[in-house]
Amino acid sequence: MTATTTTVKTAEDVNETKTASVRSKNSVHAPSHDSANPYQNALKQLELAAQRLELDAGIHEILKHPERELTVHFPVKMDDGSHRSFTGYRVQHNIARGPSKGGVRYSPLTDLDEVRALSMWMTWKCAIVNIPFGGAKGGVVCDPKQLSPGELERLTRRYTSEISIVIGPNTDIPAPDMGTNPQVMAWMMDTYSMQHGRTVPAVVTGKPVAIGGSEGRADATGRGITFIAREALRERGRSLTNATVAVQGFGNVGGTAAKIFHELGAKVVAVSDAIGGIYNPGGLDIPALQECANRDGTLTTHSSGKQISSAELLELDCDILVPAAIENQITTENAPRIKADIIIEGANGPTTPAADRILQERGVFLVPDVLANAGGVVVSYFEWVQDLQCFFWQEEEVNAKMEAIMTRAYRDVRQMARREEVDMRLAAYLIGVRRVADASTLRGIYP
Ligand code: NAD
């Protein structure tokens, strides 16, 4: 790896420098526009890192493709007696550094390319925080809100049964993601265990504590985001106290991050869910909004602020913006209008590569998903270790160990960004992709 420039470069600038000589006169300076396909975006991000690392072309080719992709179509008996067919996926991107690990998403919009991208991001994320896992992801095309509890359980059990040929405590360990929760993980664990004739808690993480889950796991992703925010503010001579925060998405990640920001004395000025958002420059009462969301299924019925759209939230004047909902929220269209000083990506893939470039040029400091939301998989790793050892830790111990890993990873990435004069995403990729490539090289190609 070589530092070839003296001014701060965006990931895209590095690409520009390295590829300028091979571009035809008429070619567009790519990518000046967004791709809505998360896998294409993930490939673009990998390509930028591969170029900068001068990665062996063969290793780059290997890393572009998930190692294993399973698509399943399976029937579920609905409450009215009819049968419906559902489609599910489990994609394992890479296992060079250990068994694969990654969540399961229940969403009507999920598809194979989304799951591929998410599995690749998991590979880099585990490598960046240096835990011994590769990356995987799963998904079922369904709207969990439209299913009864019984239908959700039967769908989960059948999906688990279908993918049980590729998951296991030493091979691939699922966890919750959008649309799934600890109860879904409990059904997954039970189904796998029944098939094996014994209880196998370590087959999934994010389980309820009563059946081998870890203290601190439910809040881990959101808590990790607040550790990262604290570090980013510290560099600017500031603390979380009275820092203004806007959070898009009010589920496991966004809701928890908002709650902990509020507890730590930050001023959460706006939050949103899939229906809409709410804004109060004086600060919102997050526990009250959480109660409202639990009661009504949305926070938009609360009257403590101005109603805004989720898109408007992204453009509010605040210190910290946390997109914690879905992909492709910050694009070339709205990136020029983002007013936050710091963006901490709670969701996976909320910013397109073309928008990254605009934000960098405008001096917005962005901490990428593969670092910012890694607190979840770090505590999932702790859960897996506790399950395998049948020895469980107190929540303080879990939180302190996660804080140490997240803080160190942040500082490593920040140091890399400074040394190589690149943005935080490219810096994180330089660390993650390098570690995975080194592991692949050391192990060699079988046979
Ligand atoms: P969740 O299902 O618990 O919550 C998703 C939230 O986003 C909900 O409040 C929903 O209403 C909202 N939402 C959906 N579409 C929206 C839109 N267009 N605008 C605003 N809000 C919208 O999901 P989650 O587990 O919180 O996951 C959110 C993101 O974080 C995903 O990208 C996921 O991959 C990522 N992530 C989750 C974890 C985890 O531990 N759960 C870990 C790392 C990353």
Short mmCIF file of C-alpha atoms and ligand atoms in Angstrom, two decimals:
data_model
loop_
_atom_site.label_atom_id
_atom_site.label_comp_id
_atom_site.label_asym_id
_atom_site.label_seq_id
_atom_site.Cartn_x
_atom_site.Cartn_y
_atom_site.Cartn_z
CA MET A 1 0.00 0.00 0.00
CA THR A 2 1.39 3.41 -0.85
CA ALA A 3 0.33 6.94 0.00
CA THR A 4 0.47 8.66 -3.36
CA THR A 5 -1.07 12.01 -2.52
CA THR A 6 -0.58 14.90 -0.15
CA THR A 7 -4.11 16.25 0.11
CA VAL A 8 -7.07 14.44 1.66
CA LYS A 9 -8.59 12.16 -0.93
CA THR A 10 -11.99 10.56 -1.09
CA ALA A 11 -12.33 6.92 -1.98
CA GLU A 12 -13.48 8.07 -5.40
CA ASP A 13 -10.54 10.41 -5.88
CA VAL A 14 -8.17 7.53 -5.29
CA ASN A 15 -10.00 5.61 -7.95
CA GLU A 16 -9.85 8.60 -10.24
CA THR A 17 -6.09 8.93 -9.80
CA LYS A 18 -5.41 5.27 -10.42
CA THR A 19 -7.67 4.83 -13.39
CA ALA A 20 -7.39 8.19 -15.14
CA SER A 21 -4.81 6.90 -17.58
CA VAL A 22 -7.04 4.13 -18.86
CA ARG A 23 -10.18 6.22 -19.29
CA SER A 24 -11.33 7.23 -22.72
CA LYS A 25 -11.75 10.94 -23.41
CA ASN A 26 -15.52 10.71 -23.30
CA SER A 27 -15.92 8.53 -20.24
CA VAL A 28 -17.90 9.88 -17.32
CA HIS A 29 -16.04 10.28 -14.03
CA ALA A 30 -17.59 7.28 -12.30
CA PRO A 31 -19.61 7.01 -10.25
CA SER A 32 -21.33 10.36 -10.49
CA HIS A 33 -24.72 8.75 -10.11
CA ASP A 34 -26.22 6.25 -7.71
CA SER A 35 -26.85 2.58 -8.13
CA ALA A 36 -29.85 1.30 -6.19
CA ASN A 37 -28.39 -2.20 -6.24
CA PRO A 38 -26.60 -2.78 -2.90
CA TYR A 39 -24.43 -5.58 -4.34
CA GLN A 40 -23.16 -3.28 -7.11
CA ASN A 41 -22.39 -0.67 -4.43
CA ALA A 42 -20.60 -3.27 -2.30
CA LEU A 43 -18.53 -4.34 -5.34
CA LYS A 44 -17.64 -0.71 -6.04
CA GLN A 45 -16.47 -0.21 -2.45
CA LEU A 46 -14.38 -3.39 -2.66
CA GLU A 47 -12.89 -2.30 -5.98
CA LEU A 48 -11.72 1.01 -4.50
CA ALA A 49 -10.01 -0.82 -1.65
CA ALA A 50 -8.52 -3.46 -3.98
CA GLN A 51 -7.01 -0.73 -6.17
CA ARG A 52 -5.55 1.14 -3.26
CA LEU A 53 -4.17 -2.08 -1.71
CA GLU A 54 -2.86 -3.20 -5.09
CA LEU A 55 -4.60 -6.46 -4.26
CA ASP A 56 -3.70 -9.55 -6.24
CA ALA A 57 -6.25 -9.81 -9.08
CA GLY A 58 -7.03 -13.44 -8.23
CA ILE A 59 -7.79 -12.64 -4.57
CA HIS A 60 -9.93 -9.67 -5.66
CA GLU A 61 -11.88 -11.99 -7.96
CA ILE A 62 -12.46 -14.45 -5.10
CA LEU A 63 -13.66 -11.70 -2.77
CA LYS A 64 -16.14 -10.33 -5.31
CA HIS A 65 -18.28 -13.47 -5.14
CA PRO A 66 -19.98 -15.07 -2.16
CA GLU A 67 -18.60 -18.56 -1.57
CA ARG A 68 -22.01 -20.15 -1.17
CA GLU A 69 -25.57 -19.03 -1.98
CA LEU A 70 -28.63 -21.02 -1.03
CA THR A 71 -32.10 -20.08 -2.31
CA VAL A 72 -35.08 -21.90 -0.85
CA HIS A 73 -38.77 -21.87 -1.76
CA PHE A 74 -40.90 -23.34 0.95
CA PRO A 75 -44.56 -23.64 1.95
CA VAL A 76 -46.15 -22.27 5.11
CA LYS A 77 -49.60 -23.15 6.38
CA MET A 78 -51.49 -19.91 6.99
CA ASP A 79 -54.06 -19.40 9.76
CA ASP A 80 -56.98 -19.67 7.29
CA GLY A 81 -55.86 -23.18 6.29
CA SER A 82 -54.35 -22.16 2.93
CA HIS A 83 -50.70 -22.68 1.99
CA ARG A 84 -48.38 -19.93 0.77
CA SER A 85 -44.98 -20.32 -0.81
CA PHE A 86 -42.13 -18.10 0.45
CA THR A 87 -38.63 -17.51 -0.87
CA GLY A 88 -35.61 -17.34 1.43
CA TYR A 89 -31.85 -17.01 1.11
CA ARG A 90 -28.70 -17.76 3.04
CA VAL A 91 -25.51 -16.40 1.53
CA GLN A 92 -22.03 -17.07 2.92
CA HIS A 93 -19.57 -14.60 1.51
CA ASN A 94 -16.27 -15.68 3.04
CA ILE A 95 -14.95 -18.02 5.74
CA ALA A 96 -11.21 -17.33 5.52
CA ARG A 97 -11.07 -15.97 9.09
CA GLY A 98 -13.61 -18.28 10.76
CA PRO A 99 -17.20 -19.51 10.57
CA SER A 100 -19.54 -17.14 8.80
CA LYS A 101 -21.83 -14.87 10.78
CA GLY A 102 -24.69 -12.57 9.88
CA GLY A 103 -28.29 -11.65 10.45
CA VAL A 104 -31.55 -12.80 8.93
CA ARG A 105 -33.79 -10.14 7.37
CA TYR A 106 -37.56 -10.49 6.95
CA SER A 107 -38.63 -7.90 4.39
CA PRO A 108 -40.91 -7.77 1.33
CA LEU A 109 -38.11 -5.92 -0.51
CA THR A 110 -35.23 -8.29 0.12
CA ASP A 111 -33.66 -10.20 -2.77
CA LEU A 112 -30.54 -12.18 -3.57
CA ASP A 113 -28.41 -9.15 -4.45
CA GLU A 114 -29.30 -7.39 -1.21
CA VAL A 115 -28.39 -10.50 0.79
CA ARG A 116 -25.14 -10.85 -1.17
CA ALA A 117 -24.19 -7.26 -0.35
CA LEU A 118 -25.09 -7.68 3.30
CA SER A 119 -23.01 -10.88 3.51
CA MET A 120 -19.98 -9.12 1.99
CA TRP A 121 -20.32 -6.18 4.39
CA MET A 122 -20.37 -8.70 7.27
CA THR A 123 -17.04 -10.12 6.09
CA TRP A 124 -15.36 -6.71 6.23
CA LYS A 125 -17.09 -5.75 9.48
CA CYS A 126 -15.87 -8.85 11.35
CA ALA A 127 -12.36 -8.28 10.00
CA ILE A 128 -12.33 -4.55 10.89
CA VAL A 129 -13.23 -5.23 14.54
CA ASN A 130 -10.95 -8.28 14.38
CA ILE A 131 -13.28 -11.01 15.56
CA PRO A 132 -12.81 -14.55 14.19
CA PHE A 133 -15.74 -14.73 11.80
CA GLY A 134 -16.40 -14.51 8.09
CA GLY A 135 -19.52 -12.88 6.64
CA ALA A 136 -22.96 -14.27 5.85
CA LYS A 137 -26.53 -13.02 5.67
CA GLY A 138 -30.02 -14.47 5.30
CA GLY A 139 -33.39 -13.20 4.24
CA VAL A 140 -36.99 -14.20 3.66
CA VAL A 141 -39.21 -12.24 1.28
CA CYS A 142 -42.16 -11.49 3.53
CA ASP A 143 -43.76 -8.70 5.50
CA PRO A 144 -43.60 -9.87 9.12
CA LYS A 145 -46.16 -7.20 10.11
CA GLN A 146 -48.75 -8.97 7.92
CA LEU A 147 -48.19 -12.38 9.55
CA SER A 148 -49.84 -13.65 12.74
CA PRO A 149 -47.51 -14.91 15.51
CA GLY A 150 -48.35 -18.48 14.53
CA GLU A 151 -47.61 -17.85 10.84
CA LEU A 152 -44.35 -16.12 11.75
CA GLU A 153 -43.31 -19.08 13.89
CA ARG A 154 -44.15 -21.66 11.18
CA LEU A 155 -42.34 -19.57 8.54
CA THR A 156 -39.27 -19.25 10.78
CA ARG A 157 -39.17 -22.95 11.62
CA ARG A 158 -39.53 -24.04 8.01
CA TYR A 159 -36.93 -21.52 6.78
CA THR A 160 -34.53 -22.70 9.51
CA SER A 161 -35.13 -26.30 8.51
CA GLU A 162 -34.47 -25.45 4.84
CA ILE A 163 -31.17 -23.66 5.58
CA SER A 164 -30.08 -26.11 8.32
CA ILE A 165 -27.89 -27.85 5.73
CA VAL A 166 -25.56 -24.83 5.72
CA ILE A 167 -25.81 -23.36 9.25
CA GLY A 168 -24.37 -24.62 12.54
CA PRO A 169 -22.38 -23.41 15.58
CA ASN A 170 -19.08 -24.11 13.81
CA THR A 171 -20.12 -23.23 10.26
CA ASP A 172 -22.53 -20.30 9.99
CA ILE A 173 -24.30 -18.55 12.86
CA PRO A 174 -27.41 -16.41 12.09
CA ALA A 175 -28.59 -13.44 14.20
CA PRO A 176 -31.40 -10.85 14.08
CA ASP A 177 -31.60 -8.14 11.43
CA MET A 178 -34.46 -6.03 10.08
CA GLY A 179 -37.84 -7.64 10.74
CA THR A 180 -36.49 -10.36 13.05
CA ASN A 181 -35.97 -10.33 16.83
CA PRO A 182 -34.97 -12.48 19.84
CA GLN A 183 -38.21 -14.52 19.60
CA VAL A 184 -37.42 -15.43 15.98
CA MET A 185 -33.91 -16.45 17.10
CA ALA A 186 -35.47 -18.63 19.84
CA TRP A 187 -37.54 -20.48 17.21
CA MET A 188 -34.49 -20.87 14.99
CA MET A 189 -32.44 -22.28 17.85
CA ASP A 190 -35.22 -24.65 18.88
CA THR A 191 -35.80 -25.92 15.33
CA TYR A 192 -32.11 -26.62 14.75
CA SER A 193 -31.85 -28.24 18.20
CA MET A 194 -34.87 -30.51 17.61
CA GLN A 195 -33.35 -31.67 14.34
CA HIS A 196 -30.12 -32.56 16.14
CA GLY A 197 -31.70 -34.17 19.19
CA ARG A 198 -29.93 -31.85 21.64
CA THR A 199 -29.92 -28.19 22.60
CA VAL A 200 -27.49 -26.16 20.46
CA PRO A 201 -27.61 -22.57 21.79
CA ALA A 202 -24.53 -21.44 19.79
CA VAL A 203 -26.27 -21.97 16.44
CA VAL A 204 -27.76 -18.46 16.56
CA THR A 205 -27.06 -15.27 18.51
CA GLY A 206 -29.41 -12.52 19.60
CA LYS A 207 -31.49 -15.08 21.54
CA PRO A 208 -33.39 -14.19 24.71
CA VAL A 209 -31.08 -14.30 27.76
CA ALA A 210 -33.19 -17.10 29.31
CA ILE A 211 -32.08 -19.56 26.61
CA GLY A 212 -28.41 -18.68 26.20
CA GLY A 213 -28.55 -15.14 24.91
CA SER A 214 -26.05 -12.59 26.16
CA GLU A 215 -26.69 -9.74 28.52
CA GLY A 216 -26.26 -6.53 26.54
CA ARG A 217 -26.93 -8.04 23.09
CA ALA A 218 -30.31 -6.38 22.55
CA ASP A 219 -28.80 -2.90 22.98
CA ALA A 220 -25.36 -3.68 21.52
CA THR A 221 -25.63 -2.16 18.04
CA GLY A 222 -27.18 1.07 19.31
CA ARG A 223 -24.73 1.28 22.22
CA GLY A 224 -21.79 0.76 19.85
CA ILE A 225 -23.01 3.69 17.76
CA THR A 226 -22.89 5.95 20.81
CA PHE A 227 -19.29 4.86 21.57
CA ILE A 228 -18.34 5.80 18.01
CA ALA A 229 -20.15 9.15 18.30
CA ARG A 230 -18.30 9.88 21.52
CA GLU A 231 -14.94 9.21 19.83
CA ALA A 232 -15.79 11.38 16.82
CA LEU A 233 -16.89 14.26 19.08
CA ARG A 234 -13.85 13.88 21.32
CA GLU A 235 -11.61 14.63 18.34
CA ARG A 236 -13.50 17.88 17.91
CA GLY A 237 -13.03 18.80 21.57
CA ARG A 238 -16.67 18.06 22.34
CA SER A 239 -18.67 15.55 24.37
CA LEU A 240 -22.08 13.96 23.90
CA THR A 241 -23.61 16.41 26.38
CA ASN A 242 -26.03 18.61 24.44
CA ALA A 243 -24.77 17.36 21.08
CA THR A 244 -27.76 17.41 18.71
CA VAL A 245 -28.66 14.08 17.11
CA ALA A 246 -31.16 13.00 14.42
CA VAL A 247 -31.91 9.29 14.01
CA GLN A 248 -33.65 7.76 11.00
CA GLY A 249 -35.22 4.39 11.88
CA PHE A 250 -36.63 3.56 15.31
CA GLY A 251 -36.15 -0.21 15.50
CA ASN A 252 -33.51 -2.25 17.24
CA VAL A 253 -30.65 -0.07 16.03
CA GLY A 254 -32.15 3.43 15.73
CA GLY A 255 -34.51 3.16 18.71
CA THR A 256 -31.76 1.89 21.00
CA ALA A 257 -29.22 4.43 19.77
CA ALA A 258 -31.74 7.24 20.38
CA LYS A 259 -32.47 5.88 23.87
CA ILE A 260 -28.78 5.70 24.86
CA PHE A 261 -27.93 9.09 23.31
CA HIS A 262 -30.79 10.53 25.40
CA GLU A 263 -29.54 8.77 28.56
CA LEU A 264 -26.01 10.08 27.98
CA GLY A 265 -27.18 13.71 27.82
CA ALA A 266 -27.24 14.27 24.06
CA LYS A 267 -30.19 16.18 22.62
CA VAL A 268 -32.08 13.89 20.24
CA VAL A 269 -33.91 16.42 18.08
CA ALA A 270 -35.53 14.10 15.52
CA VAL A 271 -36.45 10.45 15.04
CA SER A 272 -38.40 8.65 12.34
CA ASP A 273 -39.83 5.28 11.38
CA ALA A 274 -41.22 3.85 8.13
CA ILE A 275 -44.35 6.03 8.43
CA GLY A 276 -42.74 9.40 9.22
CA GLY A 277 -40.79 11.42 11.72
CA ILE A 278 -40.98 13.97 14.46
CA TYR A 279 -38.72 16.99 15.09
CA ASN A 280 -38.23 19.22 18.10
CA PRO A 281 -35.12 21.44 18.14
CA GLY A 282 -35.40 21.61 21.95
CA GLY A 283 -34.96 17.83 22.21
CA LEU A 284 -37.40 14.91 22.26
CA ASP A 285 -38.55 12.75 25.18
CA ILE A 286 -37.26 9.44 23.81
CA PRO A 287 -38.75 7.13 26.50
CA ALA A 288 -42.19 8.69 25.79
CA LEU A 289 -41.72 8.16 22.05
CA GLN A 290 -40.69 4.58 22.67
CA GLU A 291 -43.84 3.98 24.70
CA CYS A 292 -45.87 5.52 21.89
CA ALA A 293 -44.19 3.35 19.24
CA ASN A 294 -44.77 0.19 21.33
CA ARG A 295 -48.42 1.13 21.80
CA ASP A 296 -49.35 2.43 18.34
CA GLY A 297 -46.80 0.69 16.13
CA THR A 298 -45.47 4.12 15.08
CA LEU A 299 -43.98 7.17 16.78
CA THR A 300 -45.79 9.55 14.45
CA THR A 301 -48.90 9.64 16.66
CA HIS A 302 -46.90 11.44 19.37
CA SER A 303 -47.56 15.17 19.59
CA SER A 304 -44.29 16.39 21.12
CA GLY A 305 -42.83 17.90 17.95
CA LYS A 306 -43.31 18.90 14.36
CA GLN A 307 -44.26 16.11 11.95
CA ILE A 308 -41.61 15.65 9.27
CA SER A 309 -40.87 13.03 6.67
CA SER A 310 -38.05 10.55 7.06
CA ALA A 311 -36.33 12.21 4.07
CA GLU A 312 -36.58 15.66 5.70
CA LEU A 313 -34.95 14.28 8.84
CA LEU A 314 -31.79 13.54 6.88
CA GLU A 315 -31.38 17.20 5.98
CA LEU A 316 -31.83 18.70 9.45
CA ASP A 317 -29.23 20.95 11.00
CA CYS A 318 -27.62 18.79 13.73
CA ASP A 319 -24.23 17.63 15.00
CA ILE A 320 -24.79 13.94 14.38
CA LEU A 321 -26.99 12.15 11.85
CA VAL A 322 -27.61 8.42 12.31
CA PRO A 323 -29.29 6.75 9.32
CA ALA A 324 -30.44 3.50 10.97
CA ALA A 325 -33.20 2.18 8.73
CA ILE A 326 -32.50 0.88 5.22
CA GLU A 327 -30.11 1.15 2.27
CA ASN A 328 -29.68 4.02 -0.22
CA GLN A 329 -31.01 6.85 1.92
CA ILE A 330 -28.18 9.32 1.28
CA THR A 331 -27.74 9.70 -2.46
CA THR A 332 -26.42 12.24 -4.98
CA GLU A 333 -29.85 13.86 -4.78
CA ASN A 334 -29.78 14.83 -1.08
CA ALA A 335 -26.05 14.64 -0.19
CA PRO A 336 -25.49 18.30 -1.20
CA ARG A 337 -28.13 19.36 1.35
CA ILE A 338 -26.98 17.29 4.36
CA LYS A 339 -26.20 19.72 7.19
CA ALA A 340 -24.94 17.34 9.90
CA ASP A 341 -21.24 17.58 10.78
CA ILE A 342 -20.95 13.86 11.47
CA ILE A 343 -22.80 10.89 9.96
CA ILE A 344 -22.68 7.59 11.81
CA GLU A 345 -24.12 4.80 9.69
CA GLY A 346 -26.36 2.63 11.86
CA ALA A 347 -27.98 0.87 8.91
CA ASN A 348 -26.05 -1.20 6.40
CA GLY A 349 -25.47 0.60 3.11
CA PRO A 350 -27.42 3.84 3.78
CA THR A 351 -25.02 5.92 1.64
CA THR A 352 -24.31 5.30 -2.03
CA PRO A 353 -20.68 5.43 -3.26
CA ALA A 354 -21.47 8.51 -5.38
CA ALA A 355 -22.95 10.29 -2.35
CA ASP A 356 -19.86 9.39 -0.30
CA ARG A 357 -17.82 11.53 -2.64
CA ILE A 358 -20.11 14.53 -2.32
CA LEU A 359 -20.10 14.31 1.47
CA GLN A 360 -16.33 14.07 1.58
CA GLU A 361 -15.95 17.10 -0.68
CA ARG A 362 -18.30 19.02 1.59
CA GLY A 363 -16.29 18.08 4.70
CA VAL A 364 -18.95 15.89 6.32
CA PHE A 365 -17.24 13.32 8.53
CA LEU A 366 -18.80 9.89 7.92
CA VAL A 367 -18.19 6.78 9.99
CA PRO A 368 -19.12 3.83 7.76
CA ASP A 369 -21.52 0.99 8.60
CA VAL A 370 -18.80 -1.67 8.63
CA LEU A 371 -17.33 0.07 11.68
CA ALA A 372 -20.19 2.09 13.17
CA ASN A 373 -22.76 -0.69 13.59
CA ALA A 374 -20.32 -3.47 14.47
CA GLY A 375 -21.27 -3.42 18.18
CA GLY A 376 -24.04 -5.95 17.39
CA VAL A 377 -21.77 -8.55 15.89
CA VAL A 378 -19.13 -7.97 18.58
CA VAL A 379 -21.64 -8.87 21.30
CA SER A 380 -22.96 -11.70 19.11
CA TYR A 381 -19.39 -13.01 19.17
CA PHE A 382 -19.44 -12.76 22.97
CA GLU A 383 -22.78 -14.62 23.03
CA TRP A 384 -21.35 -17.41 20.88
CA VAL A 385 -18.26 -17.69 23.14
CA GLN A 386 -20.47 -17.79 26.26
CA ASP A 387 -22.71 -20.47 24.71
CA LEU A 388 -19.75 -22.64 23.73
CA GLN A 389 -18.22 -22.29 27.21
CA CYS A 390 -21.58 -22.52 29.05
CA PHE A 391 -20.27 -19.66 31.18
CA PHE A 392 -22.12 -16.36 31.19
CA TRP A 393 -20.97 -12.81 31.88
CA GLN A 394 -22.54 -9.82 33.61
CA GLU A 395 -23.82 -6.96 31.44
CA GLU A 396 -21.13 -4.55 32.70
CA GLU A 397 -18.45 -6.97 31.53
CA VAL A 398 -20.09 -7.38 28.11
CA ASN A 399 -20.44 -3.61 27.63
CA ALA A 400 -16.88 -2.88 28.77
CA LYS A 401 -15.39 -5.53 26.46
CA MET A 402 -17.44 -4.22 23.52
CA GLU A 403 -16.45 -0.64 24.28
CA ALA A 404 -12.77 -1.62 24.25
CA ILE A 405 -13.11 -3.35 20.85
CA MET A 406 -15.17 -0.55 19.26
CA THR A 407 -12.91 2.22 20.55
CA ARG A 408 -9.80 0.46 19.37
CA ALA A 409 -11.31 -0.27 15.93
CA TYR A 410 -12.36 3.38 15.59
CA ARG A 411 -8.85 4.58 16.45
CA ASP A 412 -7.23 2.05 14.06
CA VAL A 413 -9.47 3.21 11.21
CA ARG A 414 -8.94 6.88 12.05
CA GLN A 415 -5.19 6.36 12.07
CA MET A 416 -5.36 4.58 8.71
CA ALA A 417 -7.48 7.42 7.28
CA ARG A 418 -4.91 9.97 8.39
CA ARG A 419 -1.93 7.96 7.24
CA GLU A 420 -3.34 7.15 3.81
CA GLU A 421 -5.21 10.45 3.48
CA VAL A 422 -8.46 8.74 2.63
CA ASP A 423 -12.00 8.88 4.00
CA MET A 424 -13.12 6.63 6.87
CA ARG A 425 -14.91 4.12 4.62
CA LEU A 426 -11.89 3.48 2.47
CA ALA A 427 -9.67 3.37 5.58
CA ALA A 428 -11.94 0.76 7.17
CA TYR A 429 -11.92 -1.28 3.96
CA LEU A 430 -8.14 -1.07 3.74
CA ILE A 431 -7.95 -2.75 7.15
CA GLY A 432 -10.78 -5.26 6.64
CA VAL A 433 -10.04 -6.33 3.09
CA ARG A 434 -6.31 -6.63 3.86
CA ARG A 435 -7.00 -8.94 6.82
CA VAL A 436 -9.30 -11.18 4.77
CA ALA A 437 -6.91 -11.23 1.80
CA ASP A 438 -3.99 -12.11 4.09
CA ALA A 439 -5.96 -14.95 5.66
CA SER A 440 -6.86 -16.29 2.21
CA THR A 441 -3.24 -16.09 1.08
CA LEU A 442 -1.93 -17.78 4.21
CA ARG A 443 -4.43 -20.62 3.92
CA GLY A 444 -3.86 -21.03 0.18
CA ILE A 445 -6.33 -22.27 -2.38
CA TYR A 446 -7.72 -25.76 -1.82
CA PRO A 447 -6.80 -28.32 -3.14
P1 NAD B 1 -35.76 -3.11 12.73
O1 NAD B 1 -36.64 -3.92 11.90
O2 NAD B 1 -35.67 -3.38 14.21
O3 NAD B 1 -36.08 -1.55 12.56
C1 NAD B 1 -36.09 -0.90 11.33
C2 NAD B 1 -36.64 0.50 11.57
O4 NAD B 1 -36.54 1.25 10.36
C3 NAD B 1 -38.12 0.53 11.94
O5 NAD B 1 -38.33 1.55 12.91
C4 NAD B 1 -38.81 0.89 10.65
O6 NAD B 1 -40.07 1.50 10.84
C5 NAD B 1 -37.79 1.84 10.09
N1 NAD B 1 -37.88 2.10 8.66
C6 NAD B 1 -38.07 1.24 7.64
N2 NAD B 1 -38.08 1.90 6.47
C7 NAD B 1 -37.88 3.21 6.76
C8 NAD B 1 -37.78 4.40 6.01
N3 NAD B 1 -37.91 4.39 4.69
N4 NAD B 1 -37.56 5.56 6.67
C9 NAD B 1 -37.43 5.58 8.00
N5 NAD B 1 -37.51 4.51 8.76
C10 NAD B 1 -37.74 3.33 8.16
O7 NAD B 1 -34.30 -3.24 12.06
P2 NAD B 1 -32.89 -3.02 12.74
O8 NAD B 1 -32.43 -4.32 13.29
O9 NAD B 1 -32.95 -1.82 13.61
O10 NAD B 1 -32.00 -2.73 11.44
C11 NAD B 1 -31.92 -1.45 10.85
C12 NAD B 1 -30.66 -1.39 10.01
O11 NAD B 1 -29.51 -1.66 10.84
C13 NAD B 1 -30.57 -2.41 8.87
O12 NAD B 1 -29.83 -1.85 7.82
C14 NAD B 1 -29.76 -3.55 9.49
O13 NAD B 1 -29.11 -4.34 8.53
C15 NAD B 1 -28.77 -2.75 10.30
N6 NAD B 1 -28.12 -3.47 11.38
C16 NAD B 1 -28.83 -4.13 12.35
C17 NAD B 1 -28.17 -4.77 13.39
C18 NAD B 1 -28.89 -5.43 14.52
O14 NAD B 1 -28.23 -5.88 15.47
N7 NAD B 1 -30.22 -5.51 14.51
C19 NAD B 1 -26.78 -4.76 13.43
C20 NAD B 1 -26.07 -4.08 12.45
C21 NAD B 1 -26.76 -3.43 11.45
#
